[in-house]
mmCIF file of C-alpha atoms in Angstrom:
data_model
loop_
_atom_site.group_PDB
_atom_site.id
_atom_site.type_symbol
_atom_site.label_atom_id
_atom_site.label_comp_id
_atom_site.label_asym_id
_atom_site.label_seq_id
_atom_site.Cartn_x
_atom_site.Cartn_y
_atom_site.Cartn_z
ATOM 1 C CA MET A 218 -0.133 -0.317 -0.159
ATOM 2 C CA PRO A 219 1.321 3.134 -0.738
ATOM 3 C CA LEU A 220 2.859 4.949 2.322
ATOM 4 C CA SER A 221 1.162 8.648 3.394
ATOM 5 C CA PRO A 222 3.016 11.649 2.140
ATOM 6 C CA ARG A 223 2.919 12.491 5.922
ATOM 7 C CA VAL A 224 6.073 9.932 6.691
ATOM 8 C CA PRO A 225 9.324 11.387 6.371
ATOM 9 C CA GLU A 226 12.597 8.774 5.681
ATOM 10 C CA LEU A 227 13.887 6.348 7.891
ATOM 11 C CA ALA A 228 17.380 9.094 7.850
ATOM 12 C CA ALA A 229 15.461 11.757 9.213
ATOM 13 C CA LEU A 230 13.667 9.896 12.216
ATOM 14 C CA ASP A 231 16.628 8.868 13.171
ATOM 15 C CA VAL A 232 18.115 12.917 13.122
ATOM 16 C CA LEU A 233 14.550 13.339 15.284
ATOM 17 C CA LEU A 234 15.402 10.310 18.193
ATOM 18 C CA SER A 235 19.046 12.277 18.335
ATOM 19 C CA VAL A 236 18.046 15.686 18.841
ATOM 20 C CA ALA A 237 15.535 13.891 21.239
ATOM 21 C CA ARG A 238 18.221 11.614 22.957
ATOM 22 C CA LEU A 239 20.783 14.514 22.911
ATOM 23 C CA GLY A 240 18.355 17.557 23.800
ATOM 24 C CA SER A 241 20.461 19.478 20.939
ATOM 25 C CA MET A 242 21.062 20.057 17.882
ATOM 26 C CA GLY A 243 24.356 20.756 17.794
ATOM 27 C CA ALA A 244 25.000 17.212 19.842
ATOM 28 C CA ALA A 245 23.031 15.141 17.375
ATOM 29 C CA GLY A 246 24.993 16.721 14.586
ATOM 30 C CA ARG A 247 28.494 15.562 15.901
ATOM 31 C CA GLU A 248 26.592 12.302 16.268
ATOM 32 C CA HIS A 249 25.628 12.124 12.752
ATOM 33 C CA GLY A 250 29.081 13.444 11.030
ATOM 34 C CA LEU A 251 27.322 17.040 10.418
ATOM 35 C CA SER A 252 26.792 20.582 11.210
ATOM 36 C CA GLN A 253 24.338 22.189 13.446
ATOM 37 C CA GLN A 254 22.846 23.934 11.067
ATOM 38 C CA ALA A 255 22.143 20.630 8.923
ATOM 39 C CA ILE A 256 20.414 19.079 11.357
ATOM 40 C CA SER A 257 18.577 21.855 11.770
ATOM 41 C CA ALA A 258 17.549 22.106 8.678
ATOM 42 C CA ARG A 259 16.420 18.384 8.298
ATOM 43 C CA VAL A 260 14.601 18.772 11.728
ATOM 44 C CA ARG A 261 12.643 21.482 10.509
ATOM 45 C CA SER A 262 12.275 19.452 6.688
ATOM 46 C CA ALA A 263 10.476 16.779 9.022
ATOM 47 C CA GLU A 264 8.429 18.846 10.990
ATOM 48 C CA ARG A 265 7.033 20.551 7.682
ATOM 49 C CA GLN A 266 6.526 16.937 6.210
ATOM 50 C CA LEU A 267 4.693 15.741 9.996
ATOM 51 C CA GLY A 268 2.990 18.933 9.580
ATOM 52 C CA ILE A 269 3.392 18.789 13.860
ATOM 53 C CA LYS A 270 5.899 20.932 15.596
ATOM 54 C CA VAL A 271 8.300 17.991 17.190
ATOM 55 C CA PHE A 272 10.192 20.350 19.605
ATOM 56 C CA ASP A 273 10.140 23.527 21.370
ATOM 57 C CA ARG A 274 13.707 25.679 20.848
ATOM 58 C CA ALA A 275 15.198 27.237 23.503
ATOM 59 C CA THR A 276 18.557 28.848 23.730
ATOM 60 C CA THR A 277 19.631 26.065 26.245
ATOM 61 C CA GLY A 278 18.415 23.500 24.053
ATOM 62 C CA VAL A 279 15.143 21.657 22.527
ATOM 63 C CA THR A 280 12.491 19.859 24.262
ATOM 64 C CA PRO A 281 9.956 17.433 22.366
ATOM 65 C CA THR A 282 5.974 18.957 22.444
ATOM 66 C CA TYR A 283 3.440 16.466 23.424
ATOM 67 C CA GLU A 284 3.017 15.792 20.067
ATOM 68 C CA GLY A 285 6.792 15.293 19.140
ATOM 69 C CA GLY A 286 6.791 13.124 22.304
ATOM 70 C CA LEU A 287 4.157 10.592 20.572
ATOM 71 C CA VAL A 288 6.253 10.985 16.996
ATOM 72 C CA LEU A 289 9.041 9.954 18.616
ATOM 73 C CA GLU A 290 7.766 7.151 20.489
ATOM 74 C CA TRP A 291 6.101 5.972 17.340
ATOM 75 C CA ALA A 292 9.692 6.275 15.172
ATOM 76 C CA ALA A 293 11.848 4.810 17.390
ATOM 77 C CA GLY A 294 9.779 1.618 16.512
ATOM 78 C CA THR A 295 9.626 2.461 13.182
ATOM 79 C CA LEU A 296 13.571 2.225 13.584
ATOM 80 C CA THR A 297 13.637 -0.661 15.336
ATOM 81 C CA ALA A 298 11.277 -2.661 12.878
ATOM 82 C CA ALA A 299 13.941 -1.151 10.296
ATOM 83 C CA GLU A 300 16.952 -2.529 12.031
ATOM 84 C CA GLN A 301 15.067 -6.005 12.097
ATOM 85 C CA LEU A 302 14.659 -6.102 8.452
ATOM 86 C CA ALA A 303 18.402 -5.133 7.858
ATOM 87 C CA SER A 304 19.701 -7.642 9.849
ATOM 88 C CA GLY A 305 17.120 -10.607 8.385
ATOM 89 C CA ILE A 306 18.897 -9.347 4.942
ATOM 90 C CA SER A 307 21.905 -9.794 6.275
ATOM 91 C CA ALA A 308 21.264 -13.628 7.510
ATOM 92 C CA LEU A 309 20.051 -14.314 3.922
ATOM 93 C CA ARG A 310 22.619 -13.240 2.437
ATOM 94 C CA GLY A 311 25.085 -15.039 4.438
ATOM 95 C CA GLU A 312 26.045 -12.721 6.961
ATOM 96 C CA ARG A 313 24.586 -14.252 9.814
ATOM 97 C CA GLU A 314 27.986 -14.134 11.430
ATOM 98 C CA ALA A 315 28.233 -10.719 11.316
ATOM 99 C CA ASN A 316 25.419 -10.226 13.382
ATOM 100 C CA LEU A 317 24.443 -9.128 16.953
ATOM 101 C CA THR A 318 20.608 -8.561 18.259
ATOM 102 C CA VAL A 319 20.687 -6.649 21.477
ATOM 103 C CA ALA A 320 17.445 -6.346 23.259
ATOM 104 C CA ALA A 321 17.445 -3.482 25.682
ATOM 105 C CA SER A 322 14.742 -1.449 27.801
ATOM 106 C CA MET A 323 13.434 1.346 26.713
ATOM 107 C CA THR A 324 16.175 4.249 29.496
ATOM 108 C CA ILE A 325 19.355 2.186 28.501
ATOM 109 C CA ALA A 326 17.953 2.153 24.305
ATOM 110 C CA GLU A 327 17.535 5.945 24.444
ATOM 111 C CA TYR A 328 20.517 6.655 26.780
ATOM 112 C CA LEU A 329 23.106 4.432 26.736
ATOM 113 C CA VAL A 330 23.224 1.497 23.662
ATOM 114 C CA PRO A 331 23.722 4.496 21.069
ATOM 115 C CA GLY A 332 26.781 5.613 22.356
ATOM 116 C CA TRP A 333 27.671 0.966 22.521
ATOM 117 C CA THR A 334 26.921 0.718 19.330
ATOM 118 C CA VAL A 335 28.864 3.611 17.623
ATOM 119 C CA THR A 336 31.819 2.317 19.571
ATOM 120 C CA MET A 337 31.332 -1.379 18.246
ATOM 121 C CA ARG A 338 30.556 -0.233 14.958
ATOM 122 C CA ARG A 339 34.042 1.751 15.125
ATOM 123 C CA LYS A 340 36.069 -0.944 16.361
ATOM 124 C CA HIS A 341 34.395 -3.496 14.270
ATOM 125 C CA PRO A 342 32.814 -2.294 11.074
ATOM 126 C CA THR A 343 32.224 -5.781 9.873
ATOM 127 C CA VAL A 344 29.711 -6.627 13.043
ATOM 128 C CA VAL A 345 26.022 -5.545 11.913
ATOM 129 C CA THR A 346 24.673 -4.807 15.393
ATOM 130 C CA SER A 347 20.399 -4.476 15.677
ATOM 131 C CA VAL A 348 18.308 -3.345 18.618
ATOM 132 C CA ARG A 349 15.408 -4.173 19.660
ATOM 133 C CA LEU A 350 13.610 -1.525 21.809
ATOM 134 C CA LEU A 351 11.481 -3.372 24.424
ATOM 135 C CA ASN A 352 10.369 -2.793 28.298
ATOM 136 C CA SER A 353 12.560 -5.031 31.582
ATOM 137 C CA THR A 354 9.744 -8.157 30.799
ATOM 138 C CA ASP A 355 10.308 -8.466 26.770
ATOM 139 C CA VAL A 356 14.211 -8.167 26.847
ATOM 140 C CA VAL A 357 13.997 -11.327 29.054
ATOM 141 C CA THR A 358 11.697 -13.158 27.190
ATOM 142 C CA GLN A 359 13.878 -12.422 24.086
ATOM 143 C CA VAL A 360 16.932 -13.243 25.743
ATOM 144 C CA LEU A 361 15.972 -16.275 26.905
ATOM 145 C CA ALA A 362 14.113 -17.327 23.573
ATOM 146 C CA GLY A 363 17.141 -17.051 21.988
ATOM 147 C CA HIS A 364 16.065 -14.382 19.644
ATOM 148 C CA ALA A 365 19.014 -11.888 21.042
ATOM 149 C CA GLU A 366 22.501 -12.805 22.057
ATOM 150 C CA LEU A 367 22.368 -9.679 24.671
ATOM 151 C CA GLY A 368 20.316 -8.212 26.914
ATOM 152 C CA PHE A 369 20.163 -4.812 28.803
ATOM 153 C CA VAL A 370 17.179 -4.269 32.415
ATOM 154 C CA GLU A 371 15.839 -1.853 34.901
ATOM 155 C CA GLY A 372 14.522 -4.611 36.503
ATOM 156 C CA PRO A 373 15.142 -5.004 40.647
ATOM 157 C CA GLU A 374 15.655 -9.231 39.544
ATOM 158 C CA VAL A 375 17.323 -11.210 37.846
ATOM 159 C CA PRO A 376 14.898 -14.498 36.263
ATOM 160 C CA ALA A 377 16.259 -17.792 36.090
ATOM 161 C CA GLY A 378 18.238 -19.037 33.576
ATOM 162 C CA LEU A 379 20.400 -15.545 33.239
ATOM 163 C CA ASP A 380 23.370 -14.451 34.369
ATOM 164 C CA SER A 381 24.366 -11.170 34.395
ATOM 165 C CA ARG A 382 26.816 -8.556 34.858
ATOM 166 C CA GLU A 383 26.037 -4.294 36.170
ATOM 167 C CA VAL A 384 26.833 -1.973 33.153
ATOM 168 C CA ALA A 385 25.559 1.442 35.016
ATOM 169 C CA ARG A 386 23.332 2.985 37.768
ATOM 170 C CA ASP A 387 20.332 4.694 37.608
ATOM 171 C CA GLU A 388 17.927 6.592 40.499
ATOM 172 C CA LEU A 389 14.403 6.570 39.858
ATOM 173 C CA VAL A 390 13.192 9.659 40.671
ATOM 174 C CA VAL A 391 10.030 11.968 40.921
ATOM 175 C CA VAL A 392 9.311 15.043 38.688
ATOM 176 C CA VAL A 393 6.735 17.699 37.639
ATOM 177 C CA PRO A 394 6.653 20.936 35.639
ATOM 178 C CA PRO A 395 7.307 23.805 37.525
ATOM 179 C CA ALA A 396 3.891 24.664 37.757
ATOM 180 C CA HIS A 397 2.800 21.756 39.926
ATOM 181 C CA PRO A 398 1.916 22.409 43.152
ATOM 182 C CA TRP A 399 4.400 19.796 44.536
ATOM 183 C CA ALA A 400 7.677 21.338 42.848
ATOM 184 C CA ARG A 401 6.835 24.738 45.792
ATOM 185 C CA SER A 402 5.857 22.427 48.821
ATOM 186 C CA GLY A 403 9.127 20.546 48.979
ATOM 187 C CA PRO A 404 9.670 17.461 50.303
ATOM 188 C CA ILE A 405 6.260 14.604 50.119
ATOM 189 C CA LYS A 406 6.102 11.482 51.964
ATOM 190 C CA PRO A 407 6.190 8.211 49.576
ATOM 191 C CA ASP A 408 2.170 7.612 51.059
ATOM 192 C CA GLU A 409 1.669 10.626 49.225
ATOM 193 C CA LEU A 410 3.037 9.625 46.062
ATOM 194 C CA ALA A 411 1.651 6.252 46.385
ATOM 195 C CA ARG A 412 -2.180 7.639 46.324
ATOM 196 C CA THR A 413 -1.369 10.045 43.567
ATOM 197 C CA PRO A 414 -2.071 8.660 40.027
ATOM 198 C CA LEU A 415 0.966 9.128 37.873
ATOM 199 C CA ILE A 416 1.932 9.329 34.205
ATOM 200 C CA GLN A 417 3.613 6.110 34.476
ATOM 201 C CA ARG A 418 5.944 3.717 32.124
ATOM 202 C CA GLU A 419 3.763 0.467 30.880
ATOM 203 C CA PHE A 420 3.269 -2.420 33.384
ATOM 204 C CA GLY A 421 6.725 -4.427 32.727
ATOM 205 C CA SER A 422 9.001 -1.470 31.754
ATOM 206 C CA GLY A 423 11.698 -1.678 34.383
ATOM 207 C CA THR A 424 11.044 1.660 35.653
ATOM 208 C CA ARG A 425 6.474 0.536 36.468
ATOM 209 C CA ASN A 426 8.239 -2.541 38.410
ATOM 210 C CA THR A 427 11.004 -0.531 40.930
ATOM 211 C CA LEU A 428 8.430 1.512 41.680
ATOM 212 C CA GLU A 429 5.526 -0.842 42.295
ATOM 213 C CA LYS A 430 7.489 -2.793 44.454
ATOM 214 C CA ALA A 431 9.204 -0.350 46.655
ATOM 215 C CA LEU A 432 5.272 1.231 46.962
ATOM 216 C CA PRO A 433 2.817 -1.846 46.523
ATOM 217 C CA GLY A 434 0.038 0.526 47.470
ATOM 218 C CA CYS A 435 0.705 2.787 44.495
ATOM 219 C CA VAL A 436 -3.236 3.552 43.222
ATOM 220 C CA ALA A 437 -3.475 2.929 39.061
ATOM 221 C CA PRO A 438 -2.025 5.223 36.835
ATOM 222 C CA LEU A 439 -2.662 8.545 35.266
ATOM 223 C CA LEU A 440 -1.784 7.763 32.040
ATOM 224 C CA GLU A 441 0.578 4.930 30.624
ATOM 225 C CA LEU A 442 3.094 5.042 28.115
ATOM 226 C CA THR A 443 5.530 3.234 26.108
ATOM 227 C CA SER A 444 8.831 5.839 26.190
ATOM 228 C CA CYS A 445 10.555 7.777 28.251
ATOM 229 C CA THR A 446 10.248 10.567 25.638
ATOM 230 C CA ALA A 447 6.517 10.632 25.805
ATOM 231 C CA VAL A 448 6.181 10.632 29.502
ATOM 232 C CA LYS A 449 8.500 13.273 29.871
ATOM 233 C CA ALA A 450 6.491 15.301 27.486
ATOM 234 C CA ALA A 451 3.241 14.332 29.023
ATOM 235 C CA VAL A 452 4.294 15.479 32.689
ATOM 236 C CA VAL A 453 4.643 18.986 30.860
ATOM 237 C CA ALA A 454 1.138 18.699 29.167
ATOM 238 C CA GLY A 455 -0.853 17.105 32.208
ATOM 239 C CA ASN A 456 1.038 19.332 34.517
ATOM 240 C CA ALA A 457 1.379 15.529 36.481
ATOM 241 C CA PRO A 458 3.601 14.148 38.252
ATOM 242 C CA ALA A 459 5.611 11.517 36.868
ATOM 243 C CA VAL A 460 8.493 8.932 38.836
ATOM 244 C CA VAL A 461 11.242 8.511 36.272
ATOM 245 C CA SER A 462 14.925 7.348 35.576
ATOM 246 C CA SER A 463 17.549 10.039 36.487
ATOM 247 C CA LEU A 464 18.885 9.629 33.192
ATOM 248 C CA ALA A 465 16.528 10.824 31.742
ATOM 249 C CA VAL A 466 15.430 13.405 32.437
ATOM 250 C CA ALA A 467 19.171 15.184 33.244
ATOM 251 C CA ALA A 468 18.695 17.889 30.789
ATOM 252 C CA ASP A 469 14.961 19.052 31.656
ATOM 253 C CA LEU A 470 16.035 19.290 35.261
ATOM 254 C CA THR A 471 18.970 21.431 33.877
ATOM 255 C CA ASP A 472 17.048 23.561 31.965
ATOM 256 C CA GLY A 473 13.909 24.063 34.365
ATOM 257 C CA ARG A 474 11.545 22.341 31.956
ATOM 258 C CA LEU A 475 11.205 19.941 34.919
ATOM 259 C CA VAL A 476 11.563 20.138 38.589
ATOM 260 C CA ARG A 477 13.234 17.196 41.200
ATOM 261 C CA VAL A 478 10.744 16.617 43.778
ATOM 262 C CA GLU A 479 12.213 15.248 46.970
ATOM 263 C CA LEU A 480 10.763 11.640 48.834
ATOM 264 C CA GLN A 481 10.830 11.763 52.664
ATOM 265 C CA GLY A 482 13.077 8.489 53.797
ATOM 266 C CA LEU A 483 12.523 7.119 50.359
ATOM 267 C CA ALA A 484 15.409 6.573 47.522
ATOM 268 C CA LEU A 485 14.936 4.756 44.585
ATOM 269 C CA PRO A 486 18.396 3.488 43.022
ATOM 270 C CA ARG A 487 18.358 0.411 40.756
ATOM 271 C CA LYS A 488 21.366 -1.631 38.711
ATOM 272 C CA LEU A 489 20.991 -1.388 34.846
ATOM 273 C CA LEU A 490 21.884 -5.188 34.588
ATOM 274 C CA ALA A 491 23.071 -6.472 30.999
ATOM 275 C CA VAL A 492 22.271 -10.319 30.688
ATOM 276 C CA TRP A 493 22.345 -13.377 28.387
ATOM 277 C CA ASP A 494 21.265 -16.710 28.578
ATOM 278 C CA ARG A 495 23.413 -19.288 30.959
ATOM 279 C CA GLY A 496 23.210 -21.774 28.990
ATOM 280 C CA ARG A 497 24.444 -20.726 25.966
ATOM 281 C CA GLY A 498 26.902 -17.802 27.262
ATOM 282 C CA LEU A 499 28.431 -14.972 25.613
ATOM 283 C CA ARG A 500 30.820 -15.198 22.711
ATOM 284 C CA GLY A 501 32.123 -13.584 19.854
ATOM 285 C CA SER A 502 30.324 -9.992 19.175
ATOM 286 C CA ALA A 503 28.026 -10.172 22.436
ATOM 287 C CA ARG A 504 31.124 -10.833 24.342
ATOM 288 C CA GLU A 505 33.009 -7.388 22.758
ATOM 289 C CA PHE A 506 29.697 -5.614 22.662
ATOM 290 C CA LEU A 507 29.604 -6.839 26.961
ATOM 291 C CA ASP A 508 33.429 -5.124 27.338
ATOM 292 C CA LEU A 509 32.115 -1.944 25.513
ATOM 293 C CA ALA A 510 28.879 -1.315 27.936
ATOM 294 C CA THR A 511 30.988 -2.694 31.054
ATOM 295 C CA GLY A 512 33.804 -0.275 30.177
ATOM 296 C CA ALA A 513 31.601 2.526 29.625
ATOM 297 C CA ARG A 514 30.968 3.076 32.711
#
């Protein structure tokens, strides 16, 4: 069936996701080997084609609009499907030995994996790395089923049958927009957080699992979304709180788009883990990728 003329090319979607993840046109330009002006032109062209303003611009950087957050979430899924297609084509052409399939939870995939894959490509240019963006529960399923040689999860526990290694540490934080009452009221108690409907990640995500383990009495979410970018955009648009990865909101806290709210007597630290099948072990490019990830801390 013919594609809608509103759908940008894959390269344009890749640029949009890089800008969202890195928070600036200049940083995205360095990652893609392009000038800031060239990246800005590509973003403007994509926004014209979409008919949607994807980013708000400021002197401190760029942040997704609410509509842009949804577009970026869908774009991430499209690029994942494109990488799976490329990986399958390589396998059909007899290049299976040069392929590596990595499954990563959304936060790790958005904020850590891109740097690892760029370094992997630089060091091992013949290896095609396909990254599947999933929640932590689905990452475990993919690894156990043999559909991914290596996985990265945020969940608090490692299921039976998997070996693991810590690759980074993270902390979940409560964030609100500057206009929210919590931004001015100071620390809140955990029970107040538990009884407040939050904008949350979907069930099965590492972020959701960690929060519900720490606060088992949480009320039903106000809204569920499947990426950090979409959650942040919804927090701003809906003037509502969320509990998210500190990795995901570092730039937003610095530029004042979001405000961190302290929790009295409760911290939500977590380890970010690489996982792999204990029986199959790790070898070849999967071992190289893990060494790269642990060396990047």
